[in-house]
Short mmCIF file of C-alpha atoms in Angstrom, two decimals:
data_model
loop_
_atom_site.label_atom_id
_atom_site.label_comp_id
_atom_site.label_asym_id
_atom_site.label_seq_id
_atom_site.Cartn_x
_atom_site.Cartn_y
_atom_site.Cartn_z
CA UNK A 3 29.13 -4.44 22.77
CA UNK A 4 25.78 -6.03 21.96
CA UNK A 5 25.07 -8.04 18.82
CA UNK A 6 23.05 -6.31 16.11
CA UNK A 7 20.21 -8.62 15.08
CA UNK A 8 18.89 -8.04 11.59
CA UNK A 9 15.34 -8.97 10.73
CA UNK A 10 14.65 -11.30 7.84
CA UNK A 11 13.47 -8.33 5.79
CA UNK A 12 16.74 -6.49 6.50
CA UNK A 13 18.78 -9.50 5.39
CA UNK A 14 16.80 -9.74 2.16
CA UNK A 15 17.33 -6.02 1.49
CA UNK A 16 21.07 -6.40 2.03
CA UNK A 17 21.17 -9.45 -0.23
CA UNK A 18 19.40 -7.57 -3.06
CA UNK A 19 20.80 -4.12 -2.29
CA UNK A 20 22.23 -3.44 -5.75
CA UNK A 21 18.98 -4.44 -7.41
CA UNK A 22 16.73 -2.51 -5.05
CA UNK A 23 18.89 0.58 -5.61
CA UNK A 24 18.09 0.54 -9.34
CA UNK A 25 15.41 2.92 -10.58
CA UNK A 26 12.48 1.43 -12.50
CA UNK A 27 11.68 3.15 -15.84
CA UNK A 28 8.04 3.90 -16.59
CA UNK A 29 7.88 1.32 -19.39
CA UNK A 30 9.15 -1.38 -17.03
CA UNK A 31 6.63 -0.38 -14.37
CA UNK A 32 3.82 -0.63 -16.90
CA UNK A 33 5.03 -4.08 -18.00
CA UNK A 34 5.01 -5.27 -14.39
CA UNK A 35 1.45 -4.08 -13.78
CA UNK A 36 0.30 -5.68 -17.01
CA UNK A 37 1.75 -8.99 -15.79
CA UNK A 38 0.01 -8.59 -12.43
CA UNK A 39 -3.30 -7.97 -14.18
CA UNK A 40 -2.91 -11.18 -16.17
CA UNK A 41 -1.99 -13.06 -12.99
CA UNK A 42 -5.04 -11.69 -11.15
CA UNK A 43 -7.29 -12.77 -14.01
CA UNK A 44 -5.81 -16.26 -13.85
CA UNK A 45 -6.14 -16.53 -10.05
CA UNK A 46 -9.41 -14.74 -9.30
CA UNK A 47 -11.17 -14.91 -12.68
CA UNK A 48 -11.68 -12.44 -15.51
CA UNK A 49 -12.97 -9.05 -14.33
CA UNK A 50 -13.21 -10.28 -10.72
CA UNK A 51 -10.65 -7.82 -9.34
CA UNK A 52 -9.18 -4.48 -10.36
CA UNK A 53 -5.48 -3.65 -10.28
CA UNK A 54 -4.69 0.01 -9.67
CA UNK A 55 -1.20 1.16 -10.43
CA UNK A 56 1.53 1.87 -10.63
CA UNK A 57 0.94 4.40 -7.87
CA UNK A 58 3.70 6.24 -6.02
CA UNK A 59 6.10 8.42 -7.99
CA UNK A 60 4.92 6.84 -11.25
CA UNK A 61 1.43 8.27 -10.72
CA UNK A 62 3.01 11.60 -9.80
CA UNK A 63 4.65 11.68 -13.23
CA UNK A 64 8.24 10.73 -12.40
CA UNK A 65 10.42 9.30 -15.18
CA UNK A 66 11.44 6.39 -12.95
CA UNK A 67 10.52 4.87 -9.59
CA UNK A 68 12.32 3.27 -6.67
CA UNK A 69 9.70 0.51 -6.38
CA UNK A 70 6.17 -0.31 -7.51
CA UNK A 71 3.03 0.33 -5.48
CA UNK A 72 -0.03 -1.59 -6.64
CA UNK A 73 -3.54 -1.73 -5.15
CA UNK A 74 -5.86 -4.69 -5.68
CA UNK A 75 -9.59 -4.52 -4.97
CA UNK A 76 -12.69 -6.53 -5.83
CA UNK A 77 -14.57 -5.37 -8.90
CA UNK A 78 -18.01 -5.88 -7.31
CA UNK A 79 -17.34 -3.65 -4.32
CA UNK A 80 -16.80 -6.44 -1.80
CA UNK A 81 -14.09 -6.93 0.79
CA UNK A 82 -10.34 -7.13 0.40
CA UNK A 83 -8.84 -9.72 -1.93
CA UNK A 84 -6.76 -12.44 -0.17
CA UNK A 85 -3.24 -12.10 -1.52
CA UNK A 86 -1.90 -15.55 -0.67
CA UNK A 87 -3.27 -17.30 -3.80
CA UNK A 88 -1.83 -14.54 -6.00
CA UNK A 89 1.59 -14.67 -4.35
CA UNK A 90 1.72 -18.46 -4.71
CA UNK A 91 0.74 -18.17 -8.39
CA UNK A 92 3.47 -15.60 -9.04
CA UNK A 93 6.07 -17.60 -7.17
CA UNK A 94 5.35 -20.82 -9.04
CA UNK A 95 5.96 -18.94 -12.29
CA UNK A 96 9.29 -17.52 -11.18
CA UNK A 97 8.12 -13.97 -10.60
CA UNK A 98 9.08 -13.78 -6.93
CA UNK A 99 12.67 -14.24 -5.80
CA UNK A 100 12.28 -13.29 -2.14
CA UNK A 101 9.77 -11.76 0.26
CA UNK A 102 10.21 -8.75 2.51
CA UNK A 103 6.79 -9.12 4.10
CA UNK A 104 3.95 -11.50 3.42
CA UNK A 105 0.61 -12.35 5.06
CA UNK A 106 2.19 -15.45 6.65
CA UNK A 107 5.38 -16.33 8.53
CA UNK A 108 8.49 -16.55 6.37
CA UNK A 109 11.80 -17.63 7.86
CA UNK A 110 13.61 -18.54 4.67
CA UNK A 111 17.19 -17.58 3.90
CA UNK A 112 17.46 -14.35 1.85
CA UNK A 113 17.37 -15.04 -1.87
CA UNK A 114 15.55 -18.36 -1.56
CA UNK A 115 11.93 -18.99 -2.31
CA UNK A 116 9.56 -18.90 0.64
CA UNK A 117 8.14 -22.13 2.04
CA UNK A 118 4.35 -22.30 2.22
CA UNK A 119 4.08 -25.34 4.47
CA UNK A 120 2.27 -23.37 7.17
CA UNK A 121 -0.29 -21.10 5.48
CA UNK A 122 -2.08 -18.45 7.53
CA UNK A 123 -5.73 -18.62 8.57
CA UNK A 124 -8.18 -18.33 5.70
CA UNK A 125 -9.54 -15.02 6.97
CA UNK A 126 -7.52 -12.04 5.72
CA UNK A 127 -7.89 -8.60 7.22
CA UNK A 128 -8.31 -5.63 4.95
CA UNK A 129 -4.97 -4.10 4.12
CA UNK A 130 -2.98 -7.36 3.93
CA UNK A 131 0.23 -6.68 2.06
CA UNK A 132 3.02 -8.52 0.29
CA UNK A 133 6.41 -7.33 -0.85
CA UNK A 134 8.67 -8.98 -3.37
CA UNK A 135 12.19 -8.25 -4.58
CA UNK A 136 13.99 -10.04 -7.37
CA UNK A 137 17.19 -10.02 -9.38
CA UNK A 138 18.70 -11.88 -12.32
CA UNK A 139 22.46 -12.36 -12.61
CA UNK A 140 24.23 -11.86 -15.93
CA UNK A 141 27.22 -13.83 -17.10
CA UNK A 142 29.60 -10.91 -16.73
CA UNK A 143 28.90 -10.67 -13.01
CA UNK A 144 26.59 -7.68 -13.25
CA UNK A 145 23.01 -7.91 -12.08
CA UNK A 146 20.06 -6.70 -14.08
CA UNK A 147 16.42 -6.44 -13.15
CA UNK A 148 14.05 -8.43 -15.32
CA UNK A 149 11.23 -6.22 -16.57
CA UNK A 150 8.60 -8.42 -14.93
CA UNK A 151 10.36 -8.68 -11.54
CA UNK A 152 11.07 -5.28 -9.96
CA UNK A 153 10.62 -4.60 -6.26
CA UNK A 154 6.86 -4.58 -5.80
CA UNK A 155 4.46 -3.69 -3.01
CA UNK A 156 0.92 -5.03 -3.26
CA UNK A 157 -1.90 -3.83 -1.03
CA UNK A 158 -5.35 -5.45 -0.90
CA UNK A 159 -8.26 -3.16 0.00
CA UNK A 160 -12.03 -3.22 0.06
CA UNK A 161 -13.61 -1.10 -2.64
CA UNK A 162 -14.91 1.40 -0.07
CA UNK A 163 -11.29 2.02 1.00
CA UNK A 164 -9.95 2.59 -2.52
CA UNK A 165 -9.94 6.44 -2.59
CA UNK A 166 -8.05 6.57 0.71
CA UNK A 167 -5.60 3.87 -0.41
CA UNK A 168 -4.95 5.71 -3.70
CA UNK A 169 -4.10 8.91 -1.83
CA UNK A 170 -1.84 7.04 0.58
CA UNK A 171 0.07 5.10 -2.09
CA UNK A 172 0.36 8.05 -4.48
CA UNK A 173 2.16 10.27 -1.98
CA UNK A 174 4.43 12.15 -1.86
CA UNK A 175 5.49 11.76 1.73
CA UNK A 176 5.29 15.43 2.70
CA UNK A 177 1.98 15.90 0.90
CA UNK A 178 0.42 12.98 2.77
CA UNK A 179 1.76 14.24 6.07
CA UNK A 180 0.14 17.59 5.38
CA UNK A 181 -3.21 15.92 4.69
CA UNK A 182 -2.99 13.82 7.85
CA UNK A 183 -2.06 16.88 9.90
CA UNK A 184 -5.02 18.77 8.45
CA UNK A 185 -7.34 15.89 9.34
CA UNK A 186 -5.89 15.78 12.86
CA UNK A 187 -6.52 19.49 13.35
CA UNK A 188 -10.16 18.86 12.42
CA UNK A 189 -10.43 16.09 15.00
CA UNK A 190 -10.19 13.26 12.47
CA UNK A 191 -7.68 10.62 11.51
CA UNK A 192 -6.80 9.97 7.87
CA UNK A 193 -5.17 6.71 6.80
CA UNK A 194 -5.07 4.37 3.85
CA UNK A 195 -8.33 2.86 5.13
CA UNK A 196 -10.57 5.85 5.83
CA UNK A 197 -11.27 9.24 7.36
CA UNK A 198 -12.95 9.13 10.77
CA UNK A 199 -13.34 11.00 14.03
CA UNK A 200 -10.91 9.81 16.66
CA UNK A 201 -9.62 10.32 20.18
CA UNK A 202 -6.74 9.18 22.33
CA UNK A 203 -7.36 5.98 24.25
CA UNK A 204 -6.03 4.83 27.61
CA UNK A 205 -5.44 6.61 30.90
CA UNK A 206 -5.04 10.38 30.57
CA UNK A 207 -5.68 10.06 26.83
CA UNK A 208 -2.09 8.93 26.35
CA UNK A 209 -2.75 5.79 24.30
CA UNK A 210 -3.10 5.27 20.55
CA UNK A 211 -5.75 7.19 18.64
CA UNK A 212 -8.87 5.12 17.96
CA UNK A 213 -11.94 5.68 15.85
CA UNK A 214 -14.97 7.07 17.65
CA UNK A 215 -17.23 6.95 14.62
CA UNK A 216 -17.53 5.49 11.14
CA UNK A 217 -15.29 6.43 8.25
CA UNK A 218 -16.49 9.02 5.79
CA UNK A 219 -17.93 7.29 2.72
CA UNK A 220 -16.06 8.46 -0.39
CA UNK A 221 -16.24 7.08 -3.91
CA UNK A 222 -13.35 9.14 -5.31
CA UNK A 223 -10.23 10.97 -4.20
CA UNK A 224 -12.00 14.22 -5.05
CA UNK A 225 -14.61 13.48 -2.38
CA UNK A 226 -11.90 12.95 0.23
CA UNK A 227 -10.34 16.33 -0.58
CA UNK A 228 -13.75 17.98 -0.48
CA UNK A 229 -14.42 16.47 2.95
CA UNK A 230 -11.20 18.07 4.20
CA UNK A 231 -12.26 21.41 2.72
CA UNK A 232 -9.40 21.76 0.25
CA UNK A 233 -9.36 21.81 -3.57
CA UNK A 234 -8.55 18.58 -5.34
CA UNK A 235 -4.85 18.21 -6.10
CA UNK A 236 -3.94 16.10 -9.14
CA UNK A 237 -1.34 13.36 -8.55
CA UNK A 238 1.32 15.09 -10.63
CA UNK A 239 1.10 18.14 -8.32
CA UNK A 240 1.43 16.31 -5.00
CA UNK A 241 5.20 16.44 -4.63
CA UNK A 242 5.35 20.17 -3.94
CA UNK A 243 1.75 20.89 -2.93
CA UNK A 244 1.20 23.22 0.02
CA UNK A 245 -2.10 23.05 1.92
CA UNK A 246 -1.66 25.91 4.39
CA UNK A 247 -3.19 28.59 2.14
CA UNK A 248 -5.94 26.60 0.45
CA UNK A 249 -8.88 28.27 2.18
CA UNK A 250 -11.50 27.25 4.76
CA UNK A 251 -11.57 23.71 6.08
CA UNK A 252 -15.11 22.53 6.97
CA UNK A 253 -15.44 19.36 9.02
CA UNK A 254 -16.39 16.16 7.19
CA UNK A 255 -20.01 15.10 7.51
CA UNK A 256 -20.71 11.94 9.50
CA UNK A 257 -21.88 8.91 7.54
CA UNK A 258 -23.91 5.85 8.63
CA UNK A 259 -21.63 3.30 10.25
CA UNK A 260 -20.73 0.41 7.89
CA UNK A 261 -21.13 -3.10 9.23
CA UNK A 262 -17.45 -3.95 8.79
CA UNK A 263 -15.86 -0.68 9.91
CA UNK A 264 -12.21 -1.06 10.85
CA UNK A 265 -11.02 -0.41 14.38
CA UNK A 266 -8.64 2.39 15.23
CA UNK A 267 -6.03 -0.16 16.28
CA UNK A 268 -5.66 -1.35 12.70
CA UNK A 269 -5.10 2.23 11.55
CA UNK A 270 -2.49 3.19 14.10
CA UNK A 271 0.33 1.59 12.13
CA UNK A 272 0.07 4.31 9.47
CA UNK A 273 -0.13 7.29 11.80
CA UNK A 274 2.67 9.85 11.94
#
């Protein structure tokens, strides 16, 4: 029988299983985001970036969440914020106990702090992400989550991608799948980074879907829904929303191509 090889992320999850399994109350989620906002101000400067969150089930109105989803974007509408300085700042202050995924290579033993001796290139692509899980042991052998250290997912996005990222990170899973299926039926691809026309690449159109035009420009989530031809659905209604009977679905209008439009290859990782 072959040997099962766990990834570093899998080993970290096993190490912190009991802590990850805990639900995060709304008050604790809010405390975590408040800490992240203070950290962003210290790292990037006051009012330089915006922190959106918690997203996920918190934004959908749930009493508790499995983890935290947070989006970071530049206040002035520029590109994505490099996460490495923020992660280093949080780690130095004891916020991070272990990493599941970071924008650089991490081969540390689960439960130990990551080594930053080999930082990644200075250029960060849009959509760089970092995970963190943490736990604090009590004297009686039980483990409790510190309010400022729950399992956290941070995504960095350009301001022009924010409406799409908010939809993606708000969920729920079935609701997002319905939106992506609707976009696909219209000949588009919808991801956390944009809404664009696409086609299959490769021989016999059997390869990954790639963008064939620019992403729709949208300033709000409402504009994304309007482009898909469906009424806006508030976050608290997205768990059980059904799109099949929401009326006609006009095709999104093409927009001028932005200078830094993402390639379809970068979007494929979020396709169903």
